[in-house]
CSV table of C-alpha atoms in Angstrom, one decimal:
chain,number,residue,atom,x,y,z
S,1,MET,CA,-16.5,24.3,54.3
S,2,ARG,CA,-17.5,21.1,56.0
S,3,LEU,CA,-18.6,20.9,59.6
S,4,GLY,CA,-15.0,20.2,60.8
S,5,GLY,CA,-13.7,23.4,59.3
S,6,ARG,CA,-16.5,25.4,60.8
S,7,ILE,CA,-15.8,23.9,64.3
S,8,GLN,CA,-12.1,24.7,64.0
S,9,ALA,CA,-13.0,28.3,63.0
S,10,ALA,CA,-15.4,28.7,65.9
S,11,ILE,CA,-12.7,27.5,68.3
S,12,GLU,CA,-10.3,30.0,66.8
S,13,VAL,CA,-12.7,32.9,67.2
S,14,LEU,CA,-13.4,32.1,70.9
S,15,GLN,CA,-9.7,31.9,71.5
S,16,ASP,CA,-9.1,35.2,69.8
S,17,MET,CA,-11.8,36.8,71.9
S,18,GLU,CA,-10.2,35.4,75.1
S,19,SER,CA,-6.6,36.3,74.3
S,20,ARG,CA,-7.3,39.8,73.0
S,21,ASN,CA,-10.3,40.7,75.0
S,22,ARG,CA,-12.4,41.5,71.9
S,23,PRO,CA,-16.1,41.7,71.3
S,24,VAL,CA,-17.6,38.7,69.5
S,25,SER,CA,-18.7,40.8,66.5
S,26,VAL,CA,-15.1,42.1,66.0
S,27,ALA,CA,-13.5,38.7,66.3
S,28,LEU,CA,-16.0,37.1,63.8
S,29,LYS,CA,-15.5,40.0,61.3
S,30,ASP,CA,-11.7,39.7,61.5
S,31,TRP,CA,-11.9,35.9,61.0
S,32,GLY,CA,-14.0,36.5,57.9
S,33,ASN,CA,-11.7,39.1,56.5
S,34,ASN,CA,-8.7,36.7,56.9
S,35,HIS,CA,-10.6,33.8,55.4
S,36,ARG,CA,-12.1,35.1,52.2
S,37,PHE,CA,-12.7,31.7,50.8
S,38,ALA,CA,-15.5,31.1,53.4
S,39,GLY,CA,-19.0,31.6,52.0
S,40,SER,CA,-21.8,33.4,53.7
S,41,GLY,CA,-23.3,30.1,54.8
S,42,ASP,CA,-20.0,29.2,56.5
S,43,ARG,CA,-19.7,32.5,58.2
S,44,ASN,CA,-23.3,32.2,59.4
S,45,ALA,CA,-22.8,28.7,60.8
S,46,ILE,CA,-19.5,29.7,62.6
S,47,GLY,CA,-21.3,32.7,64.1
S,48,ASN,CA,-24.2,30.5,65.3
S,49,LEU,CA,-21.7,28.2,67.0
S,50,VAL,CA,-19.9,31.0,68.7
S,51,TYR,CA,-23.0,32.9,69.8
S,52,ASP,CA,-24.7,29.7,71.1
S,53,ALA,CA,-21.5,28.8,73.0
S,54,LEU,CA,-21.4,32.2,74.7
S,55,ARG,CA,-25.1,32.0,75.6
S,56,LYS,CA,-24.6,28.9,77.7
S,57,ARG,CA,-21.0,29.3,78.6
S,58,ALA,CA,-21.3,28.6,82.3
S,59,SER,CA,-23.4,25.5,82.2
S,60,THR,CA,-21.5,23.9,79.3
S,61,GLY,CA,-18.2,24.7,81.0
S,62,TYR,CA,-19.5,23.0,84.2
S,63,MET,CA,-20.4,19.9,82.2
S,64,PHE,CA,-17.0,19.8,80.5
S,65,GLY,CA,-14.9,20.8,83.5
S,66,GLY,CA,-13.7,24.0,81.9
S,67,GLU,CA,-14.7,27.0,79.8
S,68,ASP,CA,-12.0,26.6,77.1
S,69,ALA,CA,-13.0,27.0,73.5
S,70,GLU,CA,-12.8,23.3,72.7
S,71,ALA,CA,-15.2,22.5,75.5
S,72,LEU,CA,-17.7,25.3,74.6
S,73,ILE,CA,-17.9,24.5,70.9
S,74,PHE,CA,-18.2,20.7,71.2
S,75,GLY,CA,-20.6,21.2,74.1
S,76,THR,CA,-22.7,23.4,71.9
S,77,LEU,CA,-22.9,20.7,69.3
S,78,LEU,CA,-24.1,18.3,71.9
S,79,ARG,CA,-26.5,20.5,73.9
S,80,GLN,CA,-27.9,23.1,71.5
S,81,TRP,CA,-27.3,21.5,68.1
S,82,GLY,CA,-28.6,18.1,69.1
S,83,MET,CA,-25.7,16.1,67.8
S,84,SER,CA,-24.5,12.8,69.5
S,85,LEU,CA,-20.9,11.8,69.7
S,86,ALA,CA,-21.4,9.3,67.0
S,87,GLN,CA,-22.9,11.9,64.7
S,88,ILE,CA,-20.0,14.3,65.3
S,89,GLN,CA,-17.5,11.5,64.6
S,90,GLU,CA,-19.3,10.6,61.4
S,91,ALA,CA,-19.5,14.3,60.2
S,92,LEU,CA,-15.8,14.9,60.9
S,93,ALA,CA,-14.5,11.7,59.5
S,94,ASP,CA,-11.8,12.3,56.8
S,95,ASP,CA,-12.0,16.1,57.3
S,96,LYS,CA,-8.5,17.4,57.3
S,97,PHE,CA,-9.6,20.7,58.6
S,98,ALA,CA,-11.4,19.3,61.6
S,99,PRO,CA,-9.9,19.5,65.1
S,100,GLU,CA,-9.4,16.4,67.1
S,101,ILE,CA,-12.6,15.2,68.8
S,102,PRO,CA,-12.2,15.2,72.6
S,103,VAL,CA,-13.9,11.9,72.9
S,104,ALA,CA,-13.1,11.3,76.6
S,105,ARG,CA,-14.3,14.8,77.6
S,106,ILE,CA,-17.6,14.4,75.7
S,107,GLU,CA,-18.3,11.0,77.2
S,108,ALA,CA,-17.5,12.4,80.7
S,109,ALA,CA,-19.7,15.4,80.1
S,110,SER,CA,-22.6,13.3,78.9
S,111,GLN,CA,-22.6,11.4,82.2
S,112,LYS,CA,-22.0,14.4,84.5
S,113,ASP,CA,-24.3,14.6,87.5
S,114,LEU,CA,-26.0,18.0,87.2
S,115,ALA,CA,-28.0,17.8,90.4
S,116,PHE,CA,-25.5,20.0,92.3
S,117,MET,CA,-25.0,22.6,89.6
S,118,PRO,CA,-24.9,26.0,91.2
S,119,SER,CA,-28.0,28.2,90.4
S,120,GLU,CA,-25.9,30.9,88.7
S,121,VAL,CA,-24.4,28.2,86.5
S,122,GLU,CA,-27.7,26.7,85.6
S,123,ALA,CA,-28.9,30.2,84.8
S,124,ASP,CA,-25.8,30.9,82.7
S,125,VAL,CA,-25.0,34.3,84.4
S,126,PRO,CA,-22.0,35.7,86.3
S,127,ALA,CA,-22.3,34.8,90.0
S,128,TRP,CA,-22.6,38.4,91.1
S,129,VAL,CA,-25.7,38.9,88.9
S,130,SER,CA,-27.7,36.2,90.7
S,131,ASP,CA,-28.7,38.5,93.6
S,132,HIS,CA,-29.9,41.2,91.2
S,133,LEU,CA,-32.0,38.7,89.3
S,134,GLU,CA,-33.5,37.1,92.4
S,135,GLU,CA,-34.4,40.6,93.6
S,136,ALA,CA,-36.3,41.2,90.3
S,137,PHE,CA,-37.9,37.8,89.8
S,138,GLY,CA,-37.9,36.0,93.2
S,139,ASP,CA,-38.0,32.2,93.0
S,140,GLU,CA,-38.4,32.3,89.2
S,141,TRP,CA,-35.1,34.1,88.5
S,142,VAL,CA,-33.3,31.0,87.2
S,143,GLU,CA,-36.0,30.3,84.6
S,144,GLU,CA,-36.1,33.9,83.6
S,145,ALA,CA,-32.3,33.9,83.1
S,146,LYS,CA,-32.4,30.6,81.2
S,147,ALA,CA,-34.8,32.2,78.7
S,148,LEU,CA,-32.2,34.9,78.1
S,149,ALA,CA,-29.7,32.2,77.0
S,150,GLU,CA,-31.8,31.1,74.0
S,151,ARG,CA,-31.6,32.3,70.4
S,152,PRO,CA,-33.7,35.3,69.7
S,153,PRO,CA,-36.2,35.7,66.8
S,154,LEU,CA,-36.0,38.3,64.1
S,155,ASP,CA,-38.6,41.0,64.8
S,156,MET,CA,-39.8,43.8,62.5
S,157,ARG,CA,-42.2,46.7,62.7
S,158,VAL,CA,-44.5,47.7,59.9
S,159,ASN,CA,-44.2,51.4,59.0
S,160,THR,CA,-47.8,52.4,58.8
S,161,LEU,CA,-46.9,55.6,57.1
S,162,LYS,CA,-46.3,53.6,54.0
S,163,ALA,CA,-47.9,50.2,54.3
S,164,GLU,CA,-50.3,47.9,56.2
S,165,ARG,CA,-49.2,44.8,58.0
S,166,GLU,CA,-51.0,42.3,55.8
S,167,LYS,CA,-49.4,43.8,52.7
S,168,VAL,CA,-45.9,43.5,54.2
S,169,LEU,CA,-46.5,40.0,55.6
S,170,LYS,CA,-47.5,38.9,52.1
S,171,GLN,CA,-44.2,40.3,50.8
S,172,LEU,CA,-42.2,38.4,53.4
S,173,SER,CA,-44.2,35.2,53.4
S,174,LYS,CA,-41.4,33.2,51.8
S,175,GLN,CA,-39.1,34.3,54.6
S,176,GLY,CA,-41.5,32.9,57.2
S,177,ALA,CA,-42.8,36.2,58.7
S,178,LYS,CA,-45.8,35.9,61.0
S,179,PRO,CA,-47.8,38.5,62.9
S,180,SER,CA,-46.3,39.3,66.4
S,181,LYS,CA,-48.3,38.1,69.4
S,182,ILE,CA,-48.4,41.4,71.1
S,183,ALA,CA,-47.0,44.4,69.1
S,184,ARG,CA,-49.8,45.9,67.0
S,185,GLN,CA,-47.6,46.4,63.9
S,186,GLY,CA,-45.1,43.7,64.7
S,187,MET,CA,-43.9,40.8,62.5
S,188,ARG,CA,-41.7,37.9,63.5
S,189,ILE,CA,-39.4,35.3,61.9
S,190,SER,CA,-38.9,32.6,64.5
S,191,ALA,CA,-35.4,31.4,65.4
S,192,LYS,CA,-34.2,28.1,64.1
S,193,GLY,CA,-31.5,25.8,65.4
S,194,GLY,CA,-28.1,24.6,64.2
S,195,ALA,CA,-26.5,26.2,61.2
S,196,SER,CA,-29.7,27.7,59.9
S,197,ARG,CA,-29.6,31.4,59.2
S,198,MET,CA,-32.1,34.2,59.3
S,199,PRO,CA,-33.0,35.8,56.0
S,200,ASN,CA,-31.4,39.2,55.1
S,201,VAL,CA,-34.6,41.1,55.2
S,202,THR,CA,-32.9,44.5,54.7
S,203,ALA,CA,-32.1,43.4,51.2
S,204,GLU,CA,-35.9,43.0,50.4
S,205,PRO,CA,-37.5,45.6,48.2
S,206,ALA,CA,-40.1,46.2,50.9
S,207,PHE,CA,-37.4,47.3,53.3
S,208,GLN,CA,-35.8,49.6,50.8
S,209,LYS,CA,-39.2,51.2,50.2
S,210,GLY,CA,-39.5,51.9,53.9
S,211,TRP,CA,-42.4,49.6,54.5
S,212,PHE,CA,-40.8,48.1,57.6
S,213,GLU,CA,-38.0,48.4,60.1
S,214,VAL,CA,-36.1,45.8,62.0
S,215,GLN,CA,-37.0,46.3,65.7
S,216,ASP,CA,-37.4,43.9,68.6
S,217,GLU,CA,-41.0,43.4,69.6
S,218,GLY,CA,-40.2,44.6,73.1
S,219,SER,CA,-38.9,47.8,71.7
S,220,GLN,CA,-42.1,48.2,69.7
S,221,ILE,CA,-44.3,47.5,72.7
S,222,VAL,CA,-42.6,50.1,75.0
S,223,ALA,CA,-42.8,52.7,72.2
S,224,ASP,CA,-46.6,51.9,72.0
S,225,LEU,CA,-46.9,52.3,75.7
S,226,VAL,CA,-45.7,55.9,75.4
S,227,PHE,CA,-49.2,56.4,74.0
S,228,ALA,CA,-48.2,59.3,71.8
S,229,GLN,CA,-51.2,61.0,70.1
S,230,GLY,CA,-51.3,62.8,66.8
S,231,GLY,CA,-50.8,66.6,67.2
S,232,GLU,CA,-48.7,66.3,70.4
S,233,GLN,CA,-45.2,67.5,71.0
S,234,VAL,CA,-43.0,64.5,71.9
S,235,PHE,CA,-39.3,64.6,73.0
S,236,ASP,CA,-37.2,61.4,72.4
S,237,TYR,CA,-34.4,62.5,74.7
S,238,CYS,CA,-32.1,59.5,74.2
S,239,ALA,CA,-33.0,58.8,70.6
S,240,GLY,CA,-29.9,56.7,69.7
S,241,ALA,CA,-30.2,55.4,66.1
S,242,GLY,CA,-33.9,56.4,66.0
S,243,GLY,CA,-35.8,53.1,66.3
S,244,LYS,CA,-38.4,54.5,68.8
S,245,THR,CA,-38.4,57.9,67.1
S,246,LEU,CA,-39.6,56.2,63.9
S,247,ALA,CA,-42.2,54.2,65.8
S,248,LEU,CA,-43.5,57.3,67.6
S,249,ALA,CA,-43.7,59.3,64.3
S,250,ALA,CA,-45.7,56.5,62.7
S,251,THR,CA,-48.1,56.2,65.7
S,252,MET,CA,-48.7,59.9,65.4
S,253,ASP,CA,-49.4,59.6,61.7
S,254,ASN,CA,-46.9,62.4,60.9
S,255,LYS,CA,-49.1,64.8,63.0
S,256,GLY,CA,-47.6,66.9,65.7
S,257,GLN,CA,-43.9,66.7,66.2
S,258,VAL,CA,-41.2,64.4,67.5
S,259,HIS,CA,-38.0,65.9,68.6
S,260,ALA,CA,-35.0,63.5,68.6
S,261,TYR,CA,-31.9,64.2,70.7
S,262,ASP,CA,-29.0,62.1,71.9
S,263,ALA,CA,-25.8,63.3,73.7
S,264,ASP,CA,-23.8,60.9,71.5
S,265,LYS,CA,-23.6,62.1,67.9
S,266,GLN,CA,-22.3,58.8,66.7
S,267,ARG,CA,-25.3,56.9,68.0
S,268,LEU,CA,-27.6,59.5,66.4
S,269,ALA,CA,-25.9,59.5,63.0
S,270,PRO,CA,-28.0,56.6,61.4
S,271,ILE,CA,-31.3,58.4,62.1
S,272,PHE,CA,-31.2,60.7,59.1
S,273,ASP,CA,-31.2,57.9,56.5
S,274,ARG,CA,-33.8,56.0,58.4
S,275,LEU,CA,-36.1,59.0,58.6
S,276,LYS,CA,-35.8,59.6,54.9
S,277,ARG,CA,-36.6,55.9,54.0
S,278,ALA,CA,-39.5,55.9,56.4
S,279,GLY,CA,-41.2,59.0,54.9
S,280,THR,CA,-41.5,60.8,58.2
S,281,ARG,CA,-42.3,64.5,58.1
S,282,ASN,CA,-42.8,65.3,61.8
S,283,VAL,CA,-39.4,64.7,63.2
S,284,GLN,CA,-36.9,67.4,64.2
S,285,VAL,CA,-33.4,66.1,65.0
S,286,HIS,CA,-31.3,68.1,67.5
S,287,ALA,CA,-27.5,67.8,67.3
S,288,ALA,CA,-25.6,66.4,70.3
S,289,ASP,CA,-24.1,69.8,71.0
S,290,ALA,CA,-27.2,71.8,70.3
S,291,GLU,CA,-28.6,74.3,72.9
S,292,ILE,CA,-32.0,72.8,74.0
S,293,ASP,CA,-32.7,74.6,77.3
S,294,HIS,CA,-35.2,76.8,75.5
S,295,LEU,CA,-37.4,73.7,75.1
S,296,HIS,CA,-38.0,73.3,78.9
S,297,GLY,CA,-41.6,72.8,79.7
S,298,SER,CA,-42.6,72.3,76.0
S,299,PHE,CA,-43.5,68.7,75.7
S,300,ASP,CA,-46.6,66.6,76.2
S,301,ARG,CA,-44.4,63.5,76.5
S,302,VAL,CA,-40.7,63.1,77.1
S,303,VAL,CA,-39.3,59.6,76.4
S,304,VAL,CA,-36.1,58.6,78.2
S,305,ASP,CA,-34.7,55.4,76.8
S,306,ALA,CA,-31.9,55.4,79.3
S,307,PRO,CA,-28.4,54.0,78.8
S,308,CYS,CA,-28.3,50.8,80.8
S,309,THR,CA,-26.5,47.5,81.2
S,310,GLY,CA,-28.4,45.9,78.4
S,311,SER,CA,-29.1,42.8,80.4
S,312,GLY,CA,-32.4,42.5,78.6
S,313,THR,CA,-30.6,41.9,75.3
S,314,TRP,CA,-28.3,39.1,76.4
S,315,ARG,CA,-29.9,36.7,73.9
S,316,ARG,CA,-28.5,39.0,71.1
S,317,HIS,CA,-25.3,40.1,72.9
S,318,PRO,CA,-24.2,37.1,75.0
S,319,ASP,CA,-20.6,38.3,75.2
S,320,ALA,CA,-21.8,41.4,77.1
S,321,LYS,CA,-23.3,39.2,79.8
S,322,TRP,CA,-19.8,37.9,80.7
S,323,LYS,CA,-18.1,41.3,80.5
S,324,LEU,CA,-20.5,43.2,82.7
S,325,THR,CA,-19.2,44.3,86.1
S,326,GLU,CA,-20.7,45.7,89.2
S,327,ASP,CA,-18.8,48.9,88.7
S,328,GLN,CA,-20.4,49.3,85.3
S,329,LEU,CA,-23.8,48.8,86.8
S,330,GLU,CA,-23.2,51.4,89.5
S,331,SER,CA,-22.0,53.8,86.8
S,332,ARG,CA,-25.1,53.3,84.7
S,333,LYS,CA,-27.3,53.9,87.8
S,334,LEU,CA,-25.7,57.3,88.4
S,335,GLU,CA,-26.1,58.2,84.7
S,336,GLN,CA,-29.7,57.2,84.6
S,337,ALA,CA,-30.6,59.3,87.7
S,338,ALA,CA,-28.8,62.3,86.2
S,339,ILE,CA,-30.6,61.9,82.8
S,340,LEU,CA,-34.0,61.6,84.5
S,341,ASP,CA,-33.4,64.7,86.6
S,342,THR,CA,-32.5,66.6,83.4
S,343,ALA,CA,-35.2,65.2,81.2
S,344,ARG,CA,-38.0,66.2,83.7
S,345,ASN,CA,-37.4,69.8,82.9
S,346,PHE,CA,-38.7,69.3,79.3
S,347,VAL,CA,-42.1,68.0,80.5
S,348,LYS,CA,-44.9,70.6,80.6
S,349,PRO,CA,-47.4,70.6,83.5
S,350,GLY,CA,-49.8,67.8,82.9
S,351,GLY,CA,-47.4,66.1,80.6
S,352,TYR,CA,-45.8,62.7,80.9
S,353,LEU,CA,-42.2,61.4,81.5
S,354,CYS,CA,-41.8,57.9,80.1
S,355,TYR,CA,-38.8,55.9,81.4
S,356,ILE,CA,-37.5,52.9,79.4
S,357,THR,CA,-34.5,50.6,79.7
S,358,CYS,CA,-33.5,47.4,78.0
S,359,SER,CA,-32.5,46.0,81.4
S,360,ILE,CA,-34.1,43.5,83.7
S,361,PHE,CA,-32.3,44.7,86.9
S,362,GLN,CA,-34.5,46.3,89.5
S,363,ASP,CA,-31.6,48.6,90.4
S,364,GLU,CA,-32.0,50.3,86.9
S,365,ASN,CA,-35.8,50.1,86.8
S,366,GLU,CA,-38.2,50.3,89.7
S,367,ASP,CA,-35.5,51.5,92.1
S,368,GLN,CA,-34.7,54.4,89.7
S,369,ILE,CA,-38.4,55.4,89.4
S,370,TYR,CA,-39.1,55.3,93.1
S,371,ALA,CA,-35.9,57.3,93.9
S,372,PHE,CA,-36.9,59.8,91.3
S,373,GLY,CA,-40.3,60.2,92.9
S,374,ASP,CA,-38.6,60.8,96.3
S,375,ARG,CA,-36.5,63.6,94.7
S,376,HIS,CA,-39.4,65.2,92.8
S,377,ASP,CA,-42.7,65.4,94.4
S,378,ASP,CA,-44.2,67.2,91.4
S,379,PHE,CA,-44.3,63.9,89.5
S,380,ASP,CA,-46.8,61.1,90.1
S,381,LEU,CA,-46.3,57.5,89.0
S,382,LEU,CA,-49.2,56.2,86.9
S,383,GLY,CA,-50.3,52.7,86.2
S,384,ALA,CA,-48.7,51.6,82.9
S,385,GLY,CA,-50.7,48.4,83.1
S,386,GLU,CA,-53.9,50.2,82.3
S,387,VAL,CA,-52.4,51.4,79.0
S,388,TRP,CA,-51.2,47.9,78.3
S,389,GLU,CA,-54.7,46.4,78.5
S,390,GLU,CA,-56.1,49.2,76.4
S,391,LEU,CA,-53.5,48.7,73.7
S,392,PHE,CA,-53.0,44.9,73.7
S,393,GLY,CA,-56.1,43.5,75.5
S,394,THR,CA,-56.1,40.7,78.0
S,395,ASP,CA,-55.5,37.7,75.8
S,396,ALA,CA,-52.0,38.5,74.7
S,397,PRO,CA,-49.0,37.3,76.8
S,398,LYS,CA,-48.7,39.2,80.0
S,399,PRO,CA,-45.6,41.1,81.2
S,400,TRP,CA,-43.8,40.1,84.4
S,401,THR,CA,-45.0,43.0,86.6
S,402,THR,CA,-48.1,42.0,88.6
S,403,ASP,CA,-49.1,45.4,90.2
S,404,PHE,CA,-49.1,47.0,86.7
S,405,ASN,CA,-47.6,50.3,87.9
S,406,CYS,CA,-44.5,49.4,86.0
S,407,VAL,CA,-44.1,46.9,83.2
S,408,THR,CA,-41.3,44.5,82.7
S,409,LEU,CA,-41.0,42.4,79.5
S,410,THR,CA,-38.8,39.3,79.4
S,411,PRO,CA,-38.2,36.5,76.9
S,412,ARG,CA,-39.9,34.1,79.2
S,413,THR,CA,-43.1,36.1,79.8
S,414,THR,CA,-43.6,38.1,76.6
S,415,GLY,CA,-41.3,36.4,74.2
S,416,THR,CA,-39.4,39.6,73.7
S,417,ASP,CA,-36.1,41.1,74.8
S,418,GLY,CA,-36.1,42.3,78.3
S,419,PHE,CA,-37.5,45.9,78.6
S,420,PHE,CA,-38.8,48.1,81.4
S,421,PHE,CA,-41.4,50.8,81.1
S,422,ALA,CA,-42.8,53.3,83.6
S,423,VAL,CA,-44.7,56.6,83.1
S,424,LEU,CA,-45.0,59.6,85.5
S,425,GLN,CA,-47.2,62.7,85.1
S,426,ARG,CA,-46.0,66.1,86.0
S,427,LEU,CA,-48.5,67.7,88.3
S,428,LYS,CA,-47.4,71.3,88.2
């Protein structure tokens, strides 16, 4: 396919999402199934166009006077793909599959005065979200939000049960893998622009051998901050697909035991294949409907990677940004409080309760921790920043939080997805 056909396809995918209220991943998959002639490069380029358009939907729509699919895709070519009107016209010349170029709209958008662009539009977030971001980041909230509208890198974690980082980096050198700036066993392939695509690292022999896992660097960092030690009993209470379970098992060098549990059996299902490939021997998986009350007071560390809005992952899931509602946020807050109140029962006296979200909203983060402390005076909030400095030193990029009681990672400060981490100790 030439660029014109890819543009037309991207417009159709956005229109399908709008008319049928479908997730971007489903709309792209359906388009691919209905257009078997399209090669992997075509599908990747179309996906890039669609995802880039969704990341900056509000600001592009402001420039073009509307958030229709035509405006978003041609605006993406101009703003994020670095193409001029002349370059677009040249690329689409004599392409029978190309849509008509909206020349007048592009010219008007190029000369639009952006001085009076509302802050939430510049930040590319829903208007109601701006108050929550300002509460979290103060005067810097717009810049923090803008960083969440950029393309993410591809991050991986070396599985130290099977390989060392230098060995895996050598295997992935042709794919452009470099050591992460913070995560101790992290590797990164930086994002590129335009139609470029990330390598399929899961097809590499090193992945099949279990030498590494695909995992955002922020997720690796918060798993490290749990500070699990070999020989301990650790409970991953919201294990999901097992990313942090695997990281904890490797950190503990297969010594002690990690118990993995999730109330949603569908989320937990992938963990079994991942554990086998990784060569873990110290993980016990509990079924979603298993009776686990007998484990109360048994664990040195209980990890709660709580269900949340996912606002910290908007680089990877930009459509979720525009679908999120205040009611959904309120529902998540209630769920988080209930999970914390339940998970605390599994911490033994002197043990630690580690709270994690992939959100950047204070409502789901600090507010939850301080409210939990008000409800349970037998837990004391510790300074996560001290562990940060012990693990990562003082030269690495710093997290957002300044008091270091709680740690907030963001794309702007740490170059990762948005994550929150706090740790409390049970006193009695």
